[in-house]
Coordinates of C-alpha atoms in Angstrom, one line a residue:
M26 CA 41.7 61.6 32.9
S27 CA 44.0 64.2 34.4
P28 CA 47.7 64.4 33.0
F29 CA 49.0 65.2 36.7
S30 CA 50.8 62.7 38.4
G31 CA 51.8 62.3 42.0
S32 CA 54.9 60.4 43.6
A33 CA 54.2 57.0 42.1
P34 CA 56.9 56.1 39.6
R35 CA 56.6 55.1 36.0
T36 CA 55.8 51.2 35.9
E37 CA 58.9 49.5 34.0
N38 CA 57.5 46.0 33.8
W39 CA 54.0 45.0 33.3
R40 CA 53.5 41.5 34.9
H41 CA 50.2 40.4 33.5
L42 CA 50.2 41.7 29.7
R43 CA 52.8 42.8 27.1
L44 CA 53.4 46.7 26.1
T45 CA 55.0 48.0 23.1
T46 CA 55.3 51.5 21.9
E47 CA 56.3 52.9 18.7
D48 CA 55.7 56.4 17.1
G49 CA 52.9 57.2 19.4
V50 CA 51.1 53.9 19.1
A51 CA 50.9 51.5 22.1
T52 CA 50.1 47.8 21.5
V53 CA 48.7 45.9 24.6
T54 CA 48.7 42.3 24.1
L55 CA 46.9 39.7 26.3
A56 CA 49.6 37.1 26.7
R57 CA 48.3 33.9 28.2
P58 CA 47.8 31.9 24.9
E59 CA 47.6 28.4 26.8
K60 CA 44.5 29.8 28.7
L61 CA 43.0 31.7 25.4
N62 CA 44.2 34.8 27.3
A63 CA 41.8 34.1 30.2
L64 CA 42.0 37.4 32.6
T65 CA 43.3 37.2 36.3
F66 CA 42.6 39.4 39.2
G67 CA 46.4 41.0 38.2
A68 CA 45.5 41.3 34.5
Y69 CA 42.4 43.5 35.2
A70 CA 44.6 45.7 37.7
D71 CA 47.4 46.0 35.3
L72 CA 45.0 47.1 32.5
R73 CA 43.4 49.6 34.9
D74 CA 46.6 51.1 35.9
L75 CA 48.4 50.9 32.5
L76 CA 45.4 52.9 31.0
A77 CA 45.6 55.5 33.7
E78 CA 49.4 55.7 33.2
L79 CA 49.5 56.1 29.6
A80 CA 46.7 58.9 29.8
R81 CA 48.8 60.9 32.2
E82 CA 51.8 60.6 30.1
R83 CA 50.1 61.7 27.0
S84 CA 52.8 60.3 24.8
V85 CA 50.4 57.8 23.2
R86 CA 48.3 58.8 20.5
A87 CA 46.5 55.5 19.7
L88 CA 46.2 52.0 21.4
V89 CA 45.9 48.5 20.0
L90 CA 44.3 45.7 22.1
G91 CA 44.9 42.3 21.0
G92 CA 45.3 38.5 22.2
E93 CA 48.2 36.3 21.7
G94 CA 47.7 32.8 20.2
R95 CA 44.3 31.2 19.3
G96 CA 41.9 33.8 20.4
F97 CA 41.5 37.4 21.7
C98 CA 40.3 36.6 25.2
S99 CA 38.1 33.9 26.7
G100 CA 37.1 36.1 29.7
G101 CA 37.6 35.6 33.6
D102 CA 40.1 32.5 34.5
V103 CA 37.4 29.9 35.5
D104 CA 39.8 28.7 38.5
E105 CA 41.7 32.0 39.4
I106 CA 38.6 34.3 39.5
I107 CA 35.4 32.4 39.4
G108 CA 36.7 29.6 42.0
A109 CA 38.1 32.3 44.0
T110 CA 35.2 34.4 44.2
L111 CA 33.1 31.7 45.7
S112 CA 35.3 32.2 48.9
M113 CA 35.0 36.1 49.2
D114 CA 32.6 38.1 51.2
T115 CA 30.5 40.9 49.8
A116 CA 32.9 43.6 50.4
Q117 CA 35.6 41.8 48.5
L118 CA 33.2 41.1 45.7
L119 CA 32.1 44.5 45.3
D120 CA 35.9 45.6 45.3
F121 CA 36.6 43.0 42.6
N122 CA 33.4 43.8 40.3
R123 CA 34.3 47.6 40.8
M124 CA 37.8 47.0 39.5
T125 CA 36.5 45.4 36.4
G126 CA 34.3 48.3 35.9
Q127 CA 37.1 50.6 36.3
V128 CA 39.0 48.8 33.3
V129 CA 36.0 49.6 31.3
R130 CA 35.8 53.2 32.3
A131 CA 39.5 53.6 31.6
L132 CA 39.0 52.4 28.1
R133 CA 36.3 54.8 27.3
E134 CA 37.6 57.6 29.3
C135 CA 41.5 57.5 28.1
P136 CA 42.2 60.4 25.8
F137 CA 43.3 58.2 22.8
P138 CA 41.4 55.9 20.4
V139 CA 41.3 52.3 21.2
I140 CA 41.4 49.7 18.6
A141 CA 40.4 46.0 19.7
A142 CA 42.2 43.5 17.2
V143 CA 39.9 40.4 17.6
H144 CA 40.5 37.0 16.3
G145 CA 39.3 33.8 17.6
V146 CA 37.1 34.0 20.8
A147 CA 36.1 37.1 22.6
A148 CA 33.8 35.8 25.6
G149 CA 32.5 37.1 28.7
A150 CA 35.0 39.8 30.1
G151 CA 36.8 39.8 26.9
A152 CA 33.9 40.6 24.7
V153 CA 33.3 43.7 26.9
L154 CA 36.8 44.9 26.5
A155 CA 36.3 44.6 22.7
L156 CA 32.9 46.4 23.1
A157 CA 34.4 49.3 25.2
A158 CA 37.1 49.8 22.4
D159 CA 36.5 52.8 20.0
F160 CA 37.0 50.6 17.1
R161 CA 36.7 46.6 16.9
I162 CA 38.5 45.1 14.1
A163 CA 38.1 41.4 13.2
D164 CA 39.0 38.7 11.0
P165 CA 36.3 35.7 10.0
S166 CA 37.6 33.5 12.8
A167 CA 36.1 36.0 15.5
R168 CA 33.2 35.2 17.7
F169 CA 31.8 37.1 20.5
A170 CA 30.0 35.6 23.4
F171 CA 28.3 37.6 26.5
L172 CA 28.4 34.8 28.7
F173 CA 27.6 36.3 32.1
T174 CA 24.1 34.5 32.3
K175 CA 25.7 31.1 31.3
V176 CA 27.5 31.4 34.9
G177 CA 24.3 32.4 36.6
L178 CA 25.2 36.4 36.8
S179 CA 23.5 39.4 35.3
G180 CA 24.2 39.9 31.5
G181 CA 24.7 43.6 32.6
D182 CA 28.3 42.9 33.6
M183 CA 31.3 45.7 33.4
G184 CA 28.8 48.3 32.0
A185 CA 27.6 46.0 29.0
A186 CA 23.8 46.5 29.5
Y187 CA 24.9 50.4 29.0
L188 CA 27.4 50.2 26.0
L189 CA 25.7 47.2 23.8
P190 CA 22.3 48.7 23.2
R191 CA 24.1 51.8 22.1
V192 CA 26.3 49.9 19.8
V193 CA 23.8 47.4 18.4
G194 CA 20.3 48.5 19.6
L195 CA 18.1 47.3 22.5
G196 CA 16.7 44.4 20.5
H197 CA 20.1 42.7 19.6
A198 CA 21.6 43.5 23.0
T199 CA 18.7 41.9 25.0
R200 CA 19.3 38.7 23.0
L201 CA 22.9 38.7 23.4
L202 CA 23.1 39.5 26.9
M203 CA 19.9 37.3 28.0
L204 CA 20.9 34.2 25.9
G205 CA 24.8 34.4 25.8
E206 CA 25.0 33.0 22.6
P207 CA 28.0 33.5 20.1
V208 CA 28.0 36.1 17.6
R209 CA 30.2 35.0 14.6
A210 CA 32.2 37.7 12.8
P211 CA 29.5 37.9 9.8
E212 CA 26.7 38.6 12.0
A213 CA 28.6 41.0 14.4
E214 CA 29.4 42.7 11.1
R215 CA 25.7 43.0 10.0
I216 CA 24.5 44.2 13.7
G217 CA 27.1 46.9 13.8
L218 CA 29.3 45.3 16.6
L219 CA 32.5 45.2 14.2
S220 CA 34.1 48.5 12.9
E221 CA 35.7 46.4 10.0
L222 CA 35.7 42.7 8.8
T223 CA 39.1 41.8 7.6
E224 CA 40.4 38.9 5.5
E225 CA 41.5 35.9 7.4
G226 CA 44.4 36.6 9.9
Q227 CA 44.7 40.3 8.8
A228 CA 43.1 41.7 11.9
D229 CA 46.3 42.8 13.7
A230 CA 47.6 44.5 10.7
R231 CA 44.7 46.3 10.0
A232 CA 44.5 47.4 13.5
A233 CA 47.8 48.5 13.3
A234 CA 47.5 50.6 10.1
L235 CA 44.4 52.3 11.7
A236 CA 46.4 53.1 14.8
R237 CA 49.3 54.5 12.8
R238 CA 46.8 56.6 10.8
L239 CA 45.2 57.9 14.0
A240 CA 48.7 58.6 15.7
E241 CA 49.5 60.6 12.8
G242 CA 46.3 62.9 12.9
P243 CA 45.2 65.5 15.0
A244 CA 45.2 64.0 18.6
L245 CA 43.5 66.8 20.6
A246 CA 40.5 66.7 18.1
Y247 CA 40.5 63.0 18.1
A248 CA 40.5 62.9 22.1
Q249 CA 37.7 65.5 22.3
T250 CA 35.7 63.6 19.5
K251 CA 35.8 60.6 22.0
A252 CA 35.1 62.5 25.1
L253 CA 32.0 63.9 23.5
L254 CA 30.7 60.7 22.1
T255 CA 30.8 59.3 25.6
A256 CA 29.4 62.2 27.4
E257 CA 26.5 63.1 25.0
L258 CA 25.2 59.5 25.1
D259 CA 23.0 60.6 27.9
M260 CA 22.5 64.5 27.4
P261 CA 19.5 66.1 25.7
L262 CA 20.0 67.9 22.6
A263 CA 20.3 71.3 23.8
A264 CA 23.1 70.2 26.3
S265 CA 25.1 68.5 23.6
V266 CA 24.8 71.2 21.2
E267 CA 26.1 73.5 24.2
L268 CA 29.0 71.3 25.0
D269 CA 29.8 71.0 21.1
A270 CA 29.9 74.7 21.1
A271 CA 32.3 75.3 24.0
T272 CA 34.6 72.4 22.7
Q273 CA 34.9 73.8 19.3
A274 CA 35.7 77.3 20.9
L275 CA 38.6 76.1 22.9
L276 CA 39.8 73.8 19.9
M277 CA 39.7 77.1 17.5
N278 CA 42.3 78.5 20.0
G279 CA 44.7 75.4 19.4
E280 CA 47.7 75.1 17.1
D281 CA 46.3 72.3 15.2
Y282 CA 43.3 74.5 13.8
A283 CA 45.7 77.2 12.9
E284 CA 48.0 74.5 11.3
F285 CA 45.3 73.3 9.0
H286 CA 44.8 77.0 7.8
A287 CA 48.6 77.4 7.2
A288 CA 48.8 74.0 5.3
F289 CA 45.7 74.6 3.2
T290 CA 47.1 78.0 2.4
E291 CA 50.5 76.6 1.4
K292 CA 49.2 73.7 -0.2
R293 CA 50.8 71.1 1.8
R294 CA 49.9 68.5 4.3
P295 CA 49.1 69.5 8.1
K296 CA 51.8 68.8 10.7
W297 CA 49.4 67.9 13.5
Q298 CA 51.1 68.5 16.8
G299 CA 48.1 67.4 18.9
R300 CA 47.7 70.9 20.9

């Protein structure tokens, strides 16, 4: 995402989610606990726009995405989205579905690591938001369900058919996307859907600790690692190796690379600048 901005001012108030920032860590909380944080049109749009805004500002070095109350996110609101889409024409439906995909692209393309802190339900679009994060940290209450076929739609929604096989393999992805059955935390860990399974109630704390660790590290190196992981999913080996070489050559001209050598020589910890 480009750091250059136009005339649009910085958004001071996000109506459909809660944002806090501290020491380079942004915490984004889906805050409709009475609805299990079900997503609305506005929530999707806010997530898309917020991620783009944070990417441009370059002040955030890690982001935690969580949900308030009893669960992470129950997916699209049945009344406010599913009910509303029944009266839309094809052009409107395409605009909506493209917007949901833009959220996933923003999660994958933003130049900082995203950590999903999952407890309780992560269903439908909520499961895909967690899937699109770089890390998924969950406690034993977490359960994932890709419910799209349950409502008569393709399981390949919001990029799920692209991302899920690359995380858990084609066999598991076929089962999860076709059948829409819930995957509880122990199985999610076993098949590789989770980065970490915590003790009960500890997902938020562990996600925050990981975010702080990442925020204190070499941000540019992390950003380029994320970019290469995404770009090279569809590249042949020769192209991947060439892209790696070009990336490393650029980073070797950076301040952080020189800082590592200075810190090593002086027997101290590096002071990473993200440059």
